[in-house]
């Protein structure tokens, strides 16, 4: 508890820098982060979340299939600090990343996921409290890997 305020500040900072990077990236189809102007509930979030918007960012990649999603995740994890991993959690010092359809909706068919609005290219990232430059480096590595596959 002694460091909760400092850790929350780092989560908030990393969430915002992640959203800023992804918001206008050509390989990102859609972004959900309440602190970003593009979020449909941005105005509500600014009133209800005066201490910051947290460290969970969800986004859709411009990926054609799960192989391209996996290429993004693999490259992200390779470039992220050791100990970062795939997981469905929301917090910790290190980033946690998941392909939402493959982690939290793996028991559903593609049709069931589509009915629930869960696209195959949906990523959820808990940004952690690592230095922002390390997080951005890992994101850039993932996006570069996706871009390379998309051209191929």
PDB file of C-alpha atoms in Angstrom:
ATOM      1  CA  UNK A   1       0.000   0.000   0.000  1.00  0.00           C
ATOM      2  CA  UNK A   2       2.901   2.341   0.616  1.00  0.00           C
ATOM      3  CA  UNK A   3       3.643   2.596  -3.107  1.00  0.00           C
ATOM      4  CA  UNK A   4       0.085   2.362  -4.444  1.00  0.00           C
ATOM      5  CA  UNK A   5      -0.107   6.020  -5.468  1.00  0.00           C
ATOM      6  CA  UNK A   6       3.211   5.858  -7.331  1.00  0.00           C
ATOM      7  CA  UNK A   7       2.269   2.598  -9.090  1.00  0.00           C
ATOM      8  CA  UNK A   8      -1.105   4.012 -10.127  1.00  0.00           C
ATOM      9  CA  UNK A   9       0.636   7.058 -11.578  1.00  0.00           C
ATOM     10  CA  UNK A  10       2.854   4.748 -13.650  1.00  0.00           C
ATOM     11  CA  UNK A  11      -0.139   2.680 -14.830  1.00  0.00           C
ATOM     12  CA  UNK A  12      -1.931   5.871 -15.850  1.00  0.00           C
ATOM     13  CA  UNK A  13       1.111   7.241 -17.677  1.00  0.00           C
ATOM     14  CA  UNK A  14       1.732   3.977 -19.519  1.00  0.00           C
ATOM     15  CA  UNK A  15      -1.932   3.643 -20.440  1.00  0.00           C
ATOM     16  CA  UNK A  16      -1.965   7.120 -21.931  1.00  0.00           C
ATOM     17  CA  UNK A  17       1.291   6.795 -23.903  1.00  0.00           C
ATOM     18  CA  UNK A  18       0.094   3.443 -25.251  1.00  0.00           C
ATOM     19  CA  UNK A  19      -3.216   4.947 -26.344  1.00  0.00           C
ATOM     20  CA  UNK A  20      -1.426   7.864 -27.988  1.00  0.00           C
ATOM     21  CA  UNK A  21       0.847   5.539 -29.964  1.00  0.00           C
ATOM     22  CA  UNK A  22      -1.949   3.238 -31.084  1.00  0.00           C
ATOM     23  CA  UNK A  23      -4.680   5.806 -31.794  1.00  0.00           C
ATOM     24  CA  UNK A  24      -3.392   6.907 -35.184  1.00  0.00           C
ATOM     25  CA  UNK A  25      -1.296   3.905 -36.139  1.00  0.00           C
ATOM     26  CA  UNK A  26      -2.272   2.514 -39.563  1.00  0.00           C
ATOM     27  CA  UNK A  27      -2.154  -1.089 -38.284  1.00  0.00           C
ATOM     28  CA  UNK A  28      -4.613  -0.378 -35.477  1.00  0.00           C
ATOM     29  CA  UNK A  29      -8.260  -0.615 -36.476  1.00  0.00           C
ATOM     30  CA  UNK A  30      -9.845   0.609 -33.232  1.00  0.00           C
ATOM     31  CA  UNK A  31      -8.785   1.735 -29.744  1.00  0.00           C
ATOM     32  CA  UNK A  32     -10.557   1.665 -26.382  1.00  0.00           C
ATOM     33  CA  UNK A  33      -9.005   3.757 -23.639  1.00  0.00           C
ATOM     34  CA  UNK A  34     -11.231   6.067 -21.588  1.00  0.00           C
ATOM     35  CA  UNK A  35      -8.558   8.763 -21.365  1.00  0.00           C
ATOM     36  CA  UNK A  36      -8.234   9.158 -25.121  1.00  0.00           C
ATOM     37  CA  UNK A  37     -10.411  11.655 -27.004  1.00  0.00           C
ATOM     38  CA  UNK A  38     -11.524   8.931 -29.415  1.00  0.00           C
ATOM     39  CA  UNK A  39     -13.276   6.962 -26.664  1.00  0.00           C
ATOM     40  CA  UNK A  40     -17.071   7.378 -26.871  1.00  0.00           C
ATOM     41  CA  UNK A  41     -17.290   8.007 -23.116  1.00  0.00           C
ATOM     42  CA  UNK A  42     -14.282  10.295 -22.845  1.00  0.00           C
ATOM     43  CA  UNK A  43     -16.279  13.166 -21.308  1.00  0.00           C
ATOM     44  CA  UNK A  44     -17.838  10.876 -18.699  1.00  0.00           C
ATOM     45  CA  UNK A  45     -14.450   9.343 -17.935  1.00  0.00           C
ATOM     46  CA  UNK A  46     -12.842  12.726 -17.345  1.00  0.00           C
ATOM     47  CA  UNK A  47     -15.522  13.493 -14.742  1.00  0.00           C
ATOM     48  CA  UNK A  48     -15.560  10.078 -13.087  1.00  0.00           C
ATOM     49  CA  UNK A  49     -11.840   9.265 -13.212  1.00  0.00           C
ATOM     50  CA  UNK A  50     -10.062  12.418 -12.026  1.00  0.00           C
ATOM     51  CA  UNK A  51      -7.074  10.422 -10.770  1.00  0.00           C
ATOM     52  CA  UNK A  52      -6.284   8.885 -14.144  1.00  0.00           C
ATOM     53  CA  UNK A  53      -7.601   6.344 -16.607  1.00  0.00           C
ATOM     54  CA  UNK A  54      -5.709   3.222 -15.649  1.00  0.00           C
ATOM     55  CA  UNK A  55      -3.385   0.852 -17.357  1.00  0.00           C
ATOM     56  CA  UNK A  56      -5.614  -1.387 -19.465  1.00  0.00           C
ATOM     57  CA  UNK A  57      -5.825  -0.614 -23.170  1.00  0.00           C
ATOM     58  CA  UNK A  58      -7.881  -2.621 -25.642  1.00  0.00           C
ATOM     59  CA  UNK A  59      -7.441  -2.358 -29.379  1.00  0.00           C
ATOM     60  CA  UNK A  60      -8.112  -4.081 -32.655  1.00  0.00           C
ATOM     61  CA  UNK A  61      -5.306  -4.797 -35.051  1.00  0.00           C
ATOM     62  CA  UNK A  62      -5.601  -4.715 -38.809  1.00  0.00           C
ATOM     63  CA  UNK A  63      -4.828  -8.426 -38.851  1.00  0.00           C
ATOM     64  CA  UNK A  64      -6.203 -10.851 -41.402  1.00  0.00           C
ATOM     65  CA  UNK A  65      -6.029 -13.922 -39.170  1.00  0.00           C
ATOM     66  CA  UNK A  66      -4.842 -15.330 -35.856  1.00  0.00           C
ATOM     67  CA  UNK A  67      -1.361 -15.920 -37.294  1.00  0.00           C
ATOM     68  CA  UNK A  68      -0.925 -12.180 -37.747  1.00  0.00           C
ATOM     69  CA  UNK A  69      -2.276 -11.522 -34.242  1.00  0.00           C
ATOM     70  CA  UNK A  70       0.186 -14.111 -32.914  1.00  0.00           C
ATOM     71  CA  UNK A  71       3.051 -12.438 -34.803  1.00  0.00           C
ATOM     72  CA  UNK A  72       2.215  -9.141 -33.090  1.00  0.00           C
ATOM     73  CA  UNK A  73       2.015 -10.757 -29.643  1.00  0.00           C
ATOM     74  CA  UNK A  74       5.187 -12.822 -30.119  1.00  0.00           C
ATOM     75  CA  UNK A  75       7.218  -9.798 -31.236  1.00  0.00           C
ATOM     76  CA  UNK A  76       5.775  -7.679 -28.404  1.00  0.00           C
ATOM     77  CA  UNK A  77       6.772 -10.292 -25.823  1.00  0.00           C
ATOM     78  CA  UNK A  78      10.215 -10.760 -27.316  1.00  0.00           C
ATOM     79  CA  UNK A  79      10.900  -7.020 -27.044  1.00  0.00           C
ATOM     80  CA  UNK A  80       9.185  -6.532 -23.645  1.00  0.00           C
ATOM     81  CA  UNK A  81      11.085  -6.965 -20.367  1.00  0.00           C
ATOM     82  CA  UNK A  82      11.672 -10.560 -19.301  1.00  0.00           C
ATOM     83  CA  UNK A  83       8.711 -11.875 -17.364  1.00  0.00           C
ATOM     84  CA  UNK A  84       6.062 -10.199 -19.523  1.00  0.00           C
ATOM     85  CA  UNK A  85       3.613 -12.824 -20.678  1.00  0.00           C
ATOM     86  CA  UNK A  86       0.237 -13.700 -22.147  1.00  0.00           C
ATOM     87  CA  UNK A  87      -2.429 -13.506 -19.482  1.00  0.00           C
ATOM     88  CA  UNK A  88      -5.952 -12.339 -18.748  1.00  0.00           C
ATOM     89  CA  UNK A  89      -5.123 -10.242 -15.681  1.00  0.00           C
ATOM     90  CA  UNK A  90      -5.216  -6.490 -15.185  1.00  0.00           C
ATOM     91  CA  UNK A  91      -2.280  -5.539 -13.099  1.00  0.00           C
ATOM     92  CA  UNK A  92       1.292  -5.990 -12.171  1.00  0.00           C
ATOM     93  CA  UNK A  93       4.683  -4.492 -12.730  1.00  0.00           C
ATOM     94  CA  UNK A  94       5.163  -6.200 -16.098  1.00  0.00           C
ATOM     95  CA  UNK A  95       2.899  -5.976 -19.127  1.00  0.00           C
ATOM     96  CA  UNK A  96       0.299  -8.689 -19.676  1.00  0.00           C
ATOM     97  CA  UNK A  97      -1.113  -9.114 -23.159  1.00  0.00           C
ATOM     98  CA  UNK A  98      -3.886 -11.285 -24.481  1.00  0.00           C
ATOM     99  CA  UNK A  99      -5.706 -12.088 -27.661  1.00  0.00           C
ATOM    100  CA  UNK A 100      -9.193 -11.724 -26.200  1.00  0.00           C
ATOM    101  CA  UNK A 101     -10.827 -14.382 -28.407  1.00  0.00           C
ATOM    102  CA  UNK A 102      -8.087 -16.908 -27.649  1.00  0.00           C
ATOM    103  CA  UNK A 103      -7.732 -16.275 -23.912  1.00  0.00           C
ATOM    104  CA  UNK A 104     -11.062 -15.283 -22.423  1.00  0.00           C
ATOM    105  CA  UNK A 105     -13.400 -16.551 -25.177  1.00  0.00           C
ATOM    106  CA  UNK A 106     -11.528 -19.658 -26.343  1.00  0.00           C
ATOM    107  CA  UNK A 107     -14.523 -21.944 -25.752  1.00  0.00           C
ATOM    108  CA  UNK A 108     -16.716 -20.076 -28.215  1.00  0.00           C
ATOM    109  CA  UNK A 109     -16.956 -20.544 -31.940  1.00  0.00           C
ATOM    110  CA  UNK A 110     -16.121 -17.698 -34.305  1.00  0.00           C
ATOM    111  CA  UNK A 111     -19.851 -17.227 -34.859  1.00  0.00           C
ATOM    112  CA  UNK A 112     -20.567 -17.019 -31.115  1.00  0.00           C
ATOM    113  CA  UNK A 113     -17.768 -14.493 -30.650  1.00  0.00           C
ATOM    114  CA  UNK A 114     -19.092 -12.426 -33.556  1.00  0.00           C
ATOM    115  CA  UNK A 115     -22.590 -12.436 -32.036  1.00  0.00           C
ATOM    116  CA  UNK A 116     -21.076 -11.079 -28.806  1.00  0.00           C
ATOM    117  CA  UNK A 117     -19.006  -8.442 -30.599  1.00  0.00           C
ATOM    118  CA  UNK A 118     -15.636 -10.131 -29.929  1.00  0.00           C
ATOM    119  CA  UNK A 119     -13.577  -9.736 -33.124  1.00  0.00           C
ATOM    120  CA  UNK A 120     -10.672 -12.079 -33.830  1.00  0.00           C
ATOM    121  CA  UNK A 121      -8.189  -9.174 -33.864  1.00  0.00           C
ATOM    122  CA  UNK A 122      -9.007  -7.819 -30.377  1.00  0.00           C
ATOM    123  CA  UNK A 123      -6.059  -7.341 -28.005  1.00  0.00           C
ATOM    124  CA  UNK A 124      -6.166  -6.428 -24.327  1.00  0.00           C
ATOM    125  CA  UNK A 125      -2.977  -5.032 -22.804  1.00  0.00           C
ATOM    126  CA  UNK A 126      -2.316  -4.348 -19.161  1.00  0.00           C
ATOM    127  CA  UNK A 127       0.615  -1.966 -19.545  1.00  0.00           C
ATOM    128  CA  UNK A 128       2.417  -2.508 -16.249  1.00  0.00           C
ATOM    129  CA  UNK A 129       4.663   0.003 -14.555  1.00  0.00           C
ATOM    130  CA  UNK A 130       7.795  -0.490 -16.649  1.00  0.00           C
ATOM    131  CA  UNK A 131       9.501   2.556 -18.172  1.00  0.00           C
ATOM    132  CA  UNK A 132       7.313   3.971 -20.935  1.00  0.00           C
ATOM    133  CA  UNK A 133      10.134   3.758 -23.485  1.00  0.00           C
ATOM    134  CA  UNK A 134      10.405  -0.025 -22.896  1.00  0.00           C
ATOM    135  CA  UNK A 135       6.666  -0.424 -23.373  1.00  0.00           C
ATOM    136  CA  UNK A 136       6.667   1.661 -26.563  1.00  0.00           C
ATOM    137  CA  UNK A 137       9.629  -0.340 -27.897  1.00  0.00           C
ATOM    138  CA  UNK A 138       7.714  -3.586 -27.380  1.00  0.00           C
ATOM    139  CA  UNK A 139       4.595  -2.159 -29.039  1.00  0.00           C
ATOM    140  CA  UNK A 140       6.633  -0.931 -32.011  1.00  0.00           C
ATOM    141  CA  UNK A 141       8.205  -4.391 -32.341  1.00  0.00           C
ATOM    142  CA  UNK A 142       4.755  -5.982 -32.399  1.00  0.00           C
ATOM    143  CA  UNK A 143       3.457  -3.504 -34.947  1.00  0.00           C
ATOM    144  CA  UNK A 144       6.546  -3.968 -37.121  1.00  0.00           C
ATOM    145  CA  UNK A 145       6.061  -7.749 -37.089  1.00  0.00           C
ATOM    146  CA  UNK A 146       2.398  -7.331 -38.011  1.00  0.00           C
ATOM    147  CA  UNK A 147       3.333  -4.942 -40.795  1.00  0.00           C
ATOM    148  CA  UNK A 148       5.895  -7.357 -42.201  1.00  0.00           C
ATOM    149  CA  UNK A 149       3.347 -10.178 -42.268  1.00  0.00           C
ATOM    150  CA  UNK A 150       0.668  -7.962 -43.774  1.00  0.00           C
ATOM    151  CA  UNK A 151       2.964  -7.125 -46.700  1.00  0.00           C
ATOM    152  CA  UNK A 152       3.776 -10.798 -47.288  1.00  0.00           C
TER     153      UNK A 152
END
